[in-house]
Tab-separated table of C-alpha atoms in Angstrom:
chain	number	residue	atom	x	y	z
A	1	MET	CA	0.000	0.000	0.000
A	2	GLU	CA	2.945	2.311	0.581
A	3	THR	CA	3.974	1.954	-3.066
A	4	GLN	CA	0.481	2.904	-4.188
A	5	LYS	CA	0.560	6.141	-2.145
A	6	THR	CA	3.637	7.412	-3.966
A	7	ILE	CA	2.242	6.810	-7.462
A	8	GLU	CA	1.141	10.036	-9.158
A	9	THR	CA	-1.791	10.416	-11.525
A	10	LEU	CA	-0.700	10.820	-15.125
A	11	PRO	CA	-1.553	14.400	-16.186
A	12	PHE	CA	-3.551	15.034	-19.339
A	13	SER	CA	-0.563	16.389	-21.274
A	14	LYS	CA	1.388	13.204	-20.528
A	15	LYS	CA	-1.564	11.097	-21.624
A	16	ILE	CA	-1.483	12.856	-24.985
A	17	LEU	CA	2.260	12.280	-25.332
A	18	PHE	CA	1.859	8.630	-24.427
A	19	ALA	CA	-0.988	8.188	-26.908
A	20	LEU	CA	1.114	9.716	-29.699
A	21	GLY	CA	3.409	6.717	-29.361
A	22	GLN	CA	0.461	4.681	-30.643
A	23	LEU	CA	0.254	6.931	-33.699
A	24	GLY	CA	3.899	6.160	-34.357
A	25	TRP	CA	3.697	2.390	-34.212
A	26	SER	CA	0.326	2.380	-35.979
A	27	LEU	CA	1.885	4.205	-38.925
A	28	ALA	CA	5.081	2.133	-38.922
A	29	SER	CA	3.106	-1.111	-38.850
A	30	TYR	CA	0.535	-0.128	-41.482
A	31	ALA	CA	2.433	-1.218	-44.578
A	32	PRO	CA	3.693	-4.616	-43.293
A	33	GLY	CA	0.241	-5.407	-41.966
A	34	MET	CA	-1.862	-4.177	-44.890
A	35	LEU	CA	0.256	-3.905	-48.028
A	36	LEU	CA	2.394	-7.034	-48.322
A	37	VAL	CA	-0.145	-8.764	-50.567
A	38	TYR	CA	-0.687	-5.554	-52.539
A	39	PHE	CA	3.048	-5.158	-53.246
A	40	TYR	CA	4.009	-8.796	-53.858
A	41	MET	CA	0.724	-10.014	-55.393
A	42	PRO	CA	-0.748	-6.805	-56.883
A	43	PRO	CA	-4.266	-6.597	-58.336
A	44	GLU	CA	-4.640	-7.152	-62.081
A	45	THR	CA	-6.872	-4.432	-63.478
A	46	GLY	CA	-5.905	-4.855	-67.107
A	47	SER	CA	-3.097	-6.316	-69.185
A	48	SER	CA	-0.497	-5.536	-66.512
A	49	THR	CA	-0.097	-5.302	-62.747
A	50	VAL	CA	0.810	-2.284	-60.602
A	51	PHE	CA	4.224	-3.735	-59.703
A	52	PRO	CA	6.476	-6.209	-61.554
A	53	GLN	CA	6.517	-9.834	-60.453
A	54	ARG	CA	9.147	-10.473	-57.793
A	55	ILE	CA	8.037	-13.743	-56.244
A	56	TYR	CA	6.140	-16.822	-57.430
A	57	GLN	CA	2.463	-15.939	-57.895
A	58	GLY	CA	0.931	-19.406	-58.240
A	59	ALA	CA	-0.409	-21.921	-55.741
A	60	ILE	CA	1.754	-23.809	-53.241
A	61	LEU	CA	0.370	-27.232	-52.256
A	62	GLY	CA	-2.725	-26.293	-54.199
A	63	ILE	CA	-4.127	-23.748	-51.726
A	64	PHE	CA	-1.377	-21.440	-50.424
A	65	THR	CA	0.716	-18.641	-51.931
A	66	ILE	CA	4.262	-17.508	-51.220
A	67	ILE	CA	3.160	-14.139	-49.879
A	68	GLY	CA	0.351	-15.731	-47.871
A	69	LEU	CA	2.813	-18.151	-46.270
A	70	ALA	CA	5.290	-15.343	-45.567
A	71	PHE	CA	2.566	-13.268	-43.917
A	72	GLY	CA	1.347	-16.305	-41.988
A	73	VAL	CA	4.812	-17.342	-40.795
A	74	GLY	CA	5.533	-13.783	-39.688
A	75	ARG	CA	2.297	-13.545	-37.743
A	76	LEU	CA	2.794	-16.973	-36.176
A	77	PHE	CA	6.303	-16.011	-35.052
A	78	ASP	CA	4.913	-12.717	-33.786
A	79	ALA	CA	2.158	-14.478	-31.884
A	80	ILE	CA	4.566	-16.912	-30.248
A	81	THR	CA	6.965	-14.170	-29.153
A	82	ASP	CA	4.207	-11.970	-27.666
A	83	PRO	CA	3.903	-13.976	-24.414
A	84	LEU	CA	7.704	-14.303	-24.252
A	85	ILE	CA	8.298	-10.552	-24.446
A	86	ALA	CA	5.328	-9.956	-22.144
A	87	GLY	CA	6.716	-12.322	-19.511
A	88	LEU	CA	10.192	-10.820	-19.702
A	89	SER	CA	8.699	-7.347	-19.350
A	90	ASP	CA	6.562	-8.330	-16.348
A	91	ARG	CA	9.639	-9.765	-14.588
A	92	CYS	CA	11.949	-6.865	-15.499
A	93	ASN	CA	13.177	-4.428	-12.812
A	94	SER	CA	15.166	-2.003	-14.968
A	95	LYS	CA	16.033	1.412	-13.535
A	96	LYS	CA	14.165	3.034	-16.450
A	97	GLY	CA	11.036	0.963	-15.788
A	98	LYS	CA	10.054	-2.551	-16.749
A	99	ARG	CA	8.297	-1.390	-19.937
A	100	GLN	CA	10.651	1.404	-21.016
A	101	LYS	CA	13.609	-0.945	-21.439
A	102	PHE	CA	11.837	-2.886	-24.168
A	103	LEU	CA	10.515	0.210	-25.940
A	104	ARG	CA	14.084	1.484	-26.225
A	105	LEU	CA	15.408	-1.825	-27.559
A	106	GLY	CA	12.692	-2.243	-30.158
A	107	ILE	CA	12.085	1.192	-31.636
A	108	ILE	CA	14.918	1.502	-34.201
A	109	PRO	CA	14.829	-1.956	-35.830
A	110	PHE	CA	11.013	-1.940	-35.708
A	111	SER	CA	10.895	1.294	-37.693
A	112	LEU	CA	13.646	0.294	-40.109
A	113	PHE	CA	12.357	-3.146	-41.061
A	114	SER	CA	8.820	-1.857	-41.537
A	115	ALA	CA	10.188	-0.333	-44.756
A	116	LEU	CA	13.000	-2.747	-45.670
A	117	ILE	CA	10.489	-5.584	-46.187
A	118	PHE	CA	9.435	-3.746	-49.350
A	119	VAL	CA	12.963	-3.428	-50.746
A	120	PRO	CA	13.744	-6.901	-52.156
A	121	PRO	CA	17.376	-7.494	-53.211
A	122	VAL	CA	16.509	-8.333	-56.841
A	123	SER	CA	14.475	-5.920	-58.982
A	124	GLY	CA	12.791	-8.715	-60.954
A	125	TYR	CA	11.631	-12.252	-60.226
A	126	SER	CA	13.969	-14.210	-57.942
A	127	VAL	CA	13.812	-16.917	-55.292
A	128	LEU	CA	16.086	-14.656	-53.243
A	129	ASN	CA	13.201	-12.179	-52.974
A	130	SER	CA	11.021	-14.839	-51.372
A	131	VAL	CA	13.765	-15.545	-48.825
A	132	TRP	CA	14.037	-11.803	-48.167
A	133	VAL	CA	10.327	-11.517	-47.448
A	134	PHE	CA	10.319	-14.446	-45.025
A	135	VAL	CA	13.387	-13.220	-43.115
A	136	GLY	CA	12.237	-9.604	-43.205
A	137	VAL	CA	8.817	-10.245	-41.696
A	138	ILE	CA	10.288	-12.367	-38.885
A	139	VAL	CA	12.813	-9.678	-37.910
A	140	TYR	CA	10.169	-6.970	-38.226
A	141	TYR	CA	7.626	-8.759	-36.031
A	142	TRP	CA	10.189	-9.585	-33.345
A	143	PHE	CA	11.045	-5.935	-32.793
A	144	MET	CA	7.463	-4.766	-33.259
A	145	THR	CA	6.447	-7.074	-30.410
A	146	MET	CA	9.308	-5.731	-28.290
A	147	TYR	CA	7.772	-2.252	-28.551
A	148	VAL	CA	4.041	-2.860	-28.771
A	149	THR	CA	3.359	-5.449	-26.047
A	150	PRO	CA	5.103	-3.501	-23.229
A	151	TYR	CA	3.462	-0.325	-24.552
A	152	PHE	CA	-0.019	-1.774	-24.005
A	153	ALA	CA	0.941	-3.068	-20.572
A	154	MET	CA	2.179	0.401	-19.658
A	155	MET	CA	-1.199	1.824	-20.696
A	156	SER	CA	-2.955	-0.446	-18.211
A	157	GLU	CA	-0.581	0.576	-15.408
A	158	LEU	CA	-0.589	4.312	-16.118
A	159	ALA	CA	-4.390	4.341	-15.788
A	160	HIS	CA	-5.431	3.621	-12.204
A	161	THR	CA	-9.232	3.201	-12.538
A	162	ALA	CA	-11.627	1.554	-15.008
A	163	ASP	CA	-12.833	4.959	-16.249
A	164	ASP	CA	-9.251	6.177	-16.598
A	165	ARG	CA	-8.357	3.055	-18.601
A	166	LEU	CA	-11.363	3.681	-20.856
A	167	PHE	CA	-10.254	7.292	-21.379
A	168	LEU	CA	-6.638	6.382	-22.127
A	169	SER	CA	-7.842	3.575	-24.385
A	170	THR	CA	-9.957	6.124	-26.244
A	171	LEU	CA	-6.945	8.389	-26.694
A	172	ILE	CA	-4.745	5.638	-28.110
A	173	SER	CA	-7.607	4.533	-30.328
A	174	ILE	CA	-7.740	8.028	-31.782
A	175	THR	CA	-3.994	8.110	-32.382
A	176	TRP	CA	-4.075	4.560	-33.793
A	177	ALA	CA	-6.745	5.662	-36.250
A	178	LEU	CA	-4.699	8.761	-37.154
A	179	GLY	CA	-1.688	6.572	-37.885
A	180	ALA	CA	-3.772	4.167	-39.952
A	181	ALA	CA	-5.439	7.083	-41.742
A	182	ILE	CA	-2.045	8.498	-42.719
A	183	GLY	CA	-0.901	5.044	-43.788
A	184	SER	CA	-4.014	4.583	-45.920
A	185	GLN	CA	-2.901	7.506	-48.065
A	186	VAL	CA	-0.151	5.366	-49.558
A	187	TYR	CA	-2.005	5.089	-52.867
A	188	ALA	CA	-2.527	8.847	-53.151
A	189	ILE	CA	1.044	9.722	-52.101
A	190	LYS	CA	2.399	7.111	-54.483
A	191	GLY	CA	0.398	8.704	-57.302
A	192	VAL	CA	1.812	12.145	-56.520
A	193	LEU	CA	5.396	10.859	-56.417
A	194	GLU	CA	4.922	9.147	-59.781
A	195	ASN	CA	4.457	12.628	-61.261
A	196	PHE	CA	8.111	13.261	-60.364
A	197	SER	CA	9.337	10.599	-62.797
A	198	LEU	CA	9.467	7.846	-60.195
A	199	SER	CA	8.336	4.355	-61.138
A	200	SER	CA	5.401	2.802	-59.282
A	201	THR	CA	7.856	0.723	-57.242
A	202	GLN	CA	10.084	3.656	-56.366
A	203	ALA	CA	7.137	5.882	-55.464
A	204	PHE	CA	5.705	3.175	-53.224
A	205	GLN	CA	9.027	2.514	-51.488
A	206	VAL	CA	9.701	6.210	-50.850
A	207	THR	CA	6.237	6.519	-49.322
A	208	ILE	CA	6.852	3.580	-46.987
A	209	PHE	CA	10.194	5.012	-45.831
A	210	ILE	CA	8.460	8.314	-45.073
A	211	PHE	CA	5.944	6.428	-42.939
A	212	SER	CA	8.789	4.626	-41.176
A	213	GLY	CA	10.571	7.875	-40.307
A	214	ILE	CA	7.461	9.645	-39.044
A	215	GLY	CA	6.483	6.576	-37.048
A	216	PHE	CA	9.903	6.479	-35.381
A	217	LEU	CA	9.614	10.104	-34.250
A	218	PHE	CA	6.228	9.599	-32.622
A	219	MET	CA	7.285	6.322	-30.982
A	220	LEU	CA	9.997	8.290	-29.208
A	221	PHE	CA	7.425	10.307	-27.226
A	222	PRO	CA	6.593	7.675	-24.542
A	223	ILE	CA	10.320	6.982	-24.183
A	224	LEU	CA	11.356	10.613	-23.787
A	225	PHE	CA	8.432	12.095	-21.869
A	226	ILE	CA	6.889	9.376	-19.658
A	227	ASN	CA	8.540	8.630	-16.317
A	228	GLU	CA	7.183	5.121	-15.885
A	229	LYS	CA	8.204	4.703	-12.246
A	230	LYS	CA	6.604	8.014	-11.307
A	231	TYR	CA	3.173	7.253	-12.739
A	232	SER	CA	2.725	3.457	-12.584
A	233	LYS	CA	3.119	0.621	-10.127
A	234	GLN	CA	6.310	-1.378	-10.605
A	235	GLU	CA	5.622	-4.627	-8.783
A	236	PRO	CA	7.537	-7.332	-10.700
A	237	ASN	CA	5.716	-10.577	-11.360
A	238	THR	CA	7.397	-13.521	-9.622
A	239	GLU	CA	5.721	-16.194	-11.748
A	240	LYS	CA	7.733	-17.865	-14.486
A	241	ILE	CA	6.773	-16.894	-18.022
A	242	PHE	CA	4.989	-20.117	-18.965
A	243	GLU	CA	3.362	-20.375	-15.540
A	244	SER	CA	2.153	-16.794	-15.853
A	245	LEU	CA	0.722	-17.416	-19.327
A	246	VAL	CA	-1.104	-20.560	-18.204
A	247	SER	CA	-2.606	-18.785	-15.208
A	248	ALA	CA	-3.822	-15.950	-17.449
A	249	LEU	CA	-5.491	-18.380	-19.842
A	250	LYS	CA	-7.175	-20.105	-16.892
A	251	ASN	CA	-9.084	-16.877	-16.368
A	252	ARG	CA	-12.297	-17.894	-18.159
A	253	ASN	CA	-13.419	-14.365	-19.013
A	254	PHE	CA	-10.042	-13.638	-20.533
A	255	LEU	CA	-9.959	-16.874	-22.509
A	256	MET	CA	-13.435	-16.370	-23.998
A	257	PHE	CA	-12.630	-12.779	-24.882
A	258	THR	CA	-9.357	-13.629	-26.597
A	259	ILE	CA	-10.921	-16.433	-28.674
A	260	SER	CA	-13.573	-13.955	-29.757
A	261	ASP	CA	-10.840	-11.431	-30.547
A	262	LEU	CA	-9.004	-14.009	-32.668
A	263	ALA	CA	-12.087	-14.536	-34.842
A	264	TYR	CA	-12.632	-10.778	-35.159
A	265	TRP	CA	-9.064	-10.235	-36.366
A	266	VAL	CA	-9.406	-12.928	-39.020
A	267	ALA	CA	-12.425	-11.093	-40.417
A	268	LEU	CA	-10.860	-7.636	-40.148
A	269	THR	CA	-7.607	-8.742	-41.818
A	270	ILE	CA	-9.565	-10.196	-44.730
A	271	ALA	CA	-11.569	-6.998	-45.214
A	272	SER	CA	-8.627	-4.625	-44.712
A	273	THR	CA	-6.406	-6.490	-47.154
A	274	GLY	CA	-9.268	-6.762	-49.602
A	275	LEU	CA	-10.343	-3.122	-49.744
A	276	VAL	CA	-8.172	-2.203	-52.720
A	277	TYR	CA	-9.510	-5.286	-54.545
A	278	TYR	CA	-13.112	-4.390	-53.712
A	279	VAL	CA	-12.585	-0.897	-55.069
A	280	THR	CA	-10.648	-1.729	-58.242
A	281	ILE	CA	-12.042	-5.141	-59.239
A	282	LEU	CA	-15.595	-5.361	-57.883
A	283	LEU	CA	-16.465	-1.693	-58.349
A	284	GLY	CA	-14.117	-0.829	-61.226
A	285	LEU	CA	-12.949	2.402	-59.566
A	286	LYS	CA	-9.476	3.931	-59.543
A	287	GLU	CA	-6.878	2.625	-57.094
A	288	SER	CA	-6.300	6.124	-55.670
A	289	PHE	CA	-9.973	6.226	-54.634
A	290	THR	CA	-9.079	3.625	-51.995
A	291	SER	CA	-6.988	6.183	-50.115
A	292	PHE	CA	-9.858	8.654	-50.090
A	293	LEU	CA	-12.275	6.015	-48.815
A	294	GLN	CA	-9.951	4.993	-46.012
A	295	ILE	CA	-9.347	8.535	-44.804
A	296	LEU	CA	-13.101	9.134	-44.939
A	297	MET	CA	-13.750	5.965	-42.949
A	298	PHE	CA	-11.301	6.951	-40.218
A	299	ALA	CA	-12.671	10.503	-40.126
A	300	LEU	CA	-16.205	9.184	-39.684
A	301	SER	CA	-15.098	6.762	-36.973
A	302	PHE	CA	-13.732	9.750	-35.018
A	303	LEU	CA	-17.260	11.130	-34.840
A	304	PHE	CA	-18.308	8.044	-32.897
A	305	TYR	CA	-15.418	7.967	-30.402
A	306	VAL	CA	-17.041	10.283	-27.878
A	307	PRO	CA	-20.495	8.625	-28.098
A	308	VAL	CA	-18.874	5.185	-27.751
A	309	THR	CA	-17.004	6.273	-24.619
A	310	ILE	CA	-20.123	7.796	-23.074
A	311	LEU	CA	-22.329	4.816	-23.931
A	312	ALA	CA	-19.722	2.360	-22.628
A	313	LYS	CA	-19.878	4.035	-19.217
A	314	LYS	CA	-23.675	3.998	-19.179
A	315	THR	CA	-24.560	0.662	-20.788
A	316	GLY	CA	-21.339	-1.321	-20.408
A	317	LYS	CA	-18.711	-2.339	-22.939
A	318	LYS	CA	-20.260	-5.738	-23.717
A	319	ARG	CA	-23.486	-4.405	-25.240
A	320	LEU	CA	-21.635	-2.096	-27.600
A	321	LEU	CA	-19.305	-4.844	-28.781
A	322	ASN	CA	-22.284	-7.138	-29.412
A	323	LEU	CA	-23.804	-4.423	-31.604
A	324	ALA	CA	-20.503	-3.948	-33.434
A	325	PHE	CA	-20.325	-7.664	-34.248
A	326	LEU	CA	-23.828	-7.528	-35.750
A	327	LEU	CA	-22.929	-4.468	-37.843
A	328	PHE	CA	-19.870	-6.252	-39.223
A	329	ILE	CA	-22.065	-9.151	-40.361
A	330	LEU	CA	-24.272	-6.681	-42.253
A	331	ILE	CA	-21.285	-4.950	-43.841
A	332	TYR	CA	-19.554	-8.125	-45.020
A	333	SER	CA	-22.859	-9.364	-46.455
A	334	PHE	CA	-23.029	-6.204	-48.545
A	335	ILE	CA	-19.412	-6.626	-49.701
A	336	ILE	CA	-20.266	-9.990	-51.285
A	337	PHE	CA	-22.605	-8.236	-53.731
A	338	LEU	CA	-20.546	-5.114	-54.475
A	339	GLY	CA	-20.837	-4.111	-58.133
A	340	ARG	CA	-24.009	-6.138	-58.606
A	341	VAL	CA	-26.280	-3.946	-56.507
A	342	PRO	CA	-28.369	-1.551	-58.689
A	343	LEU	CA	-26.659	1.501	-57.234
A	344	ASN	CA	-23.925	3.832	-58.443
A	345	HIS	CA	-20.560	2.158	-57.792
A	346	GLU	CA	-19.132	5.108	-55.888
A	347	LEU	CA	-22.273	5.197	-53.742
A	348	GLN	CA	-21.771	1.519	-52.900
A	349	ALA	CA	-18.225	2.287	-51.783
A	350	TYR	CA	-19.453	5.159	-49.611
A	351	LEU	CA	-22.089	2.938	-47.998
A	352	VAL	CA	-19.430	0.401	-46.966
A	353	VAL	CA	-17.296	3.144	-45.462
A	354	ILE	CA	-20.168	4.782	-43.570
A	355	MET	CA	-21.346	1.474	-42.117
A	356	MET	CA	-17.818	0.386	-41.212
A	357	ALA	CA	-17.054	3.540	-39.227
A	358	ILE	CA	-19.274	2.639	-36.256
A	359	PRO	CA	-17.939	-0.854	-35.422
A	360	LEU	CA	-14.369	0.308	-36.073
A	361	ALA	CA	-14.825	2.990	-33.417
A	362	VAL	CA	-16.194	0.424	-30.958
A	363	PHE	CA	-13.445	-2.135	-31.573
A	364	GLY	CA	-10.829	0.601	-31.623
A	365	ILE	CA	-11.620	1.671	-28.049
A	366	LEU	CA	-13.176	-1.082	-25.974
A	367	PRO	CA	-10.959	-4.215	-26.288
A	368	ASN	CA	-7.889	-2.570	-24.742
A	369	ALA	CA	-10.012	-1.210	-21.899
A	370	ILE	CA	-11.534	-4.661	-21.335
A	371	ILE	CA	-8.110	-6.314	-21.154
A	372	GLY	CA	-7.009	-3.647	-18.689
A	373	ASP	CA	-10.056	-4.368	-16.512
A	374	ILE	CA	-9.392	-8.112	-16.626
A	375	ALA	CA	-5.701	-7.656	-15.779
A	376	GLN	CA	-6.433	-5.407	-12.802
A	377	SER	CA	-9.192	-7.637	-11.442
A	378	ASP	CA	-6.944	-10.701	-11.792
A	379	ALA	CA	-4.104	-8.915	-9.955
A	380	PHE	CA	-6.474	-8.095	-7.105
A	381	GLU	CA	-7.688	-11.693	-6.841
A	382	THR	CA	-4.366	-13.517	-7.287
A	383	GLY	CA	-1.766	-11.001	-6.074
A	384	HIS	CA	0.255	-11.422	-9.292
A	385	HIS	CA	0.740	-8.254	-11.372
A	386	LYS	CA	1.139	-9.449	-14.957
A	387	ALA	CA	-0.550	-6.875	-17.197
A	388	ALA	CA	1.909	-7.500	-20.035
A	389	ILE	CA	1.090	-11.216	-20.058
A	390	PHE	CA	-2.592	-10.429	-20.513
A	391	TYR	CA	-1.864	-8.022	-23.356
A	392	GLY	CA	0.737	-10.392	-24.762
A	393	ALA	CA	-1.661	-13.335	-24.698
A	394	ARG	CA	-4.362	-11.170	-26.246
A	395	THR	CA	-2.066	-10.035	-29.044
A	396	PHE	CA	-0.957	-13.659	-29.443
A	397	MET	CA	-4.550	-14.593	-30.249
A	398	SER	CA	-5.209	-11.513	-32.367
A	399	LYS	CA	-2.082	-12.135	-34.423
A	400	LEU	CA	-3.057	-15.740	-34.924
A	401	GLY	CA	-6.240	-14.270	-36.324
A	402	GLN	CA	-4.283	-11.967	-38.600
A	403	MET	CA	-2.142	-14.915	-39.663
A	404	VAL	CA	-5.216	-16.943	-40.619
A	405	GLY	CA	-6.694	-13.959	-42.444
A	406	GLY	CA	-3.392	-13.311	-44.220
A	407	LEU	CA	-3.177	-16.941	-45.332
A	408	LEU	CA	-6.819	-17.192	-46.320
A	409	PHE	CA	-7.175	-14.016	-48.370
A	410	PRO	CA	-4.553	-14.685	-51.092
A	411	SER	CA	-5.656	-18.321	-51.222
A	412	LEU	CA	-9.213	-17.213	-52.013
A	413	LEU	CA	-7.827	-14.876	-54.687
A	414	LEU	CA	-6.605	-17.953	-56.557
A	415	LEU	CA	-10.275	-18.787	-57.225
A	416	GLY	CA	-10.732	-15.565	-59.182
A	417	ASN	CA	-9.374	-12.053	-58.762
A	418	THR	CA	-9.898	-10.288	-62.092
A	419	PRO	CA	-12.809	-8.331	-63.605
A	420	GLY	CA	-15.359	-10.817	-64.883
A	421	HIS	CA	-13.842	-13.618	-62.813
A	422	ASP	CA	-14.042	-12.247	-59.273
A	423	ILE	CA	-15.537	-15.131	-57.298
A	424	GLY	CA	-12.450	-15.391	-55.058
A	425	ILE	CA	-12.751	-11.751	-54.013
A	426	ARG	CA	-16.458	-12.125	-53.229
A	427	LEU	CA	-15.848	-15.242	-51.179
A	428	THR	CA	-13.601	-13.214	-48.867
A	429	GLY	CA	-16.760	-11.467	-47.653
A	430	LEU	CA	-18.424	-14.791	-46.858
A	431	ALA	CA	-15.316	-15.995	-45.017
A	432	ALA	CA	-15.325	-12.815	-42.939
A	433	ILE	CA	-18.984	-13.341	-41.980
A	434	ILE	CA	-18.277	-16.855	-40.719
A	435	PHE	CA	-15.495	-15.650	-38.432
A	436	VAL	CA	-17.520	-12.687	-37.130
A	437	VAL	CA	-20.337	-15.037	-36.131
A	438	VAL	CA	-17.839	-17.267	-34.293
A	439	GLY	CA	-16.418	-14.220	-32.526
A	440	LEU	CA	-19.861	-13.075	-31.407
A	441	VAL	CA	-20.771	-16.505	-30.021
A	442	PHE	CA	-17.663	-16.614	-27.822
A	443	PHE	CA	-17.962	-13.006	-26.688
A	444	LEU	CA	-21.508	-13.595	-25.460
A	445	THR	CA	-19.984	-15.757	-22.685
A	446	TYR	CA	-17.871	-12.851	-21.317
A	447	ASP	CA	-19.108	-11.974	-17.797
A	448	GLU	CA	-18.647	-8.211	-17.599
A	449	LYS	CA	-20.608	-7.876	-14.354
A	450	ALA	CA	-18.245	-10.201	-12.498
A	451	ILE	CA	-15.190	-8.201	-13.606
A	452	LEU	CA	-16.717	-4.870	-12.577
A	453	LYS	CA	-17.723	-6.325	-9.207
A	454	VAL	CA	-14.096	-7.242	-8.456
A	455	LEU	CA	-12.842	-3.813	-9.567
A	456	LYS	CA	-15.393	-2.140	-7.303
A	457	ALA	CA	-14.222	-4.230	-4.343
A	458	GLN	CA	-10.610	-3.302	-5.147
A	459	ALA	CA	-11.448	0.411	-5.244
A	460	GLU	CA	-13.270	0.216	-1.899
A	461	LYS	CA	-10.313	-1.570	-0.270
A	462	GLU	CA	-7.803	0.996	-1.500
């Protein structure tokens, strides 16, 4: 209790600076997470592709692709290392703080490899390029995990109440969306740079390096301006890493939530990767229009951040997430029929964006706050402070979801990904619906009332 008395409340200005770190890693991670398929297996809108062929484009073992396997291997490695980094962070007692040490180690290589993945050693087709992609994504995800997992754990510890965690989660959701919104302008920026006599490849690569540099600068903010030991509890976790992970997964509410989160990330990865294909192939619109749609979608989602925060306090987080799941089912159902609905094609694109903004706002804010609530309630009940393990295990499951989505999407493209033969693209919408339904079923078992009851008892005791 003596340690708790000396912990100061994080001032608003520091909360902003901390949240800007999220903008940085959101921007740095945008291209590796969203554009690998686009760069190495570009859409075919006519007689040629956007980028030249650099890796094998056909099927592996009948159902996989090289880029799908590379994405999947990277995400699997990332998922496995999440609990490892989380456990090491929980047990760390560095003078700078148990989270700060890992942020400092990860920031430079994380930023650098987020761009280097898109600079293959051979300009044309080569097996060496495939090796480069596989190695690049593994190195990238290792250092991304080293920054991101401790960052989330720090968020939980800097916020000392459920409402404070919801507020800080809202802030980092806003900065995440800003980073993703900037990243989504890759198509527009690439088009501008092409006017300066750069090839499509060169314009794309320059854009990604710009994102990497800006991301690095913003990721410095939590390192330079947040005194971790001043504003958060620093009780090291005495459990061993594997023991800590097992105990976290034995928390039934946490397990059900993370399985639900896994299914959600499969669906979201499919839709996010597919947007440029929906726009160019299903709707026959220009590639640059994708950037406009994405910035519009993020701008609209901002409008719902405040209402989502207010409603979450009044009605609970669970009800809003249930609604968001149902909205995603409606949206993905509409995506299946894009281009065949008797509406203007641009109007169809706008409808998808408008509908998507609401559930994106909900999922952007609430999951991190829920994990923070679970971690704090578990610490109160067990006496073990392992916030990073909870976030690490959650990201483990979410990245497994992204891995499955990254494997599934290019495999479905093999069934048809050109104008007039687009069945593979349409089937991605159906696949997303299936996973959203699975996610909703598991999330319905989450007992929010039990978690809030424990947090209330903790607050009364303190």
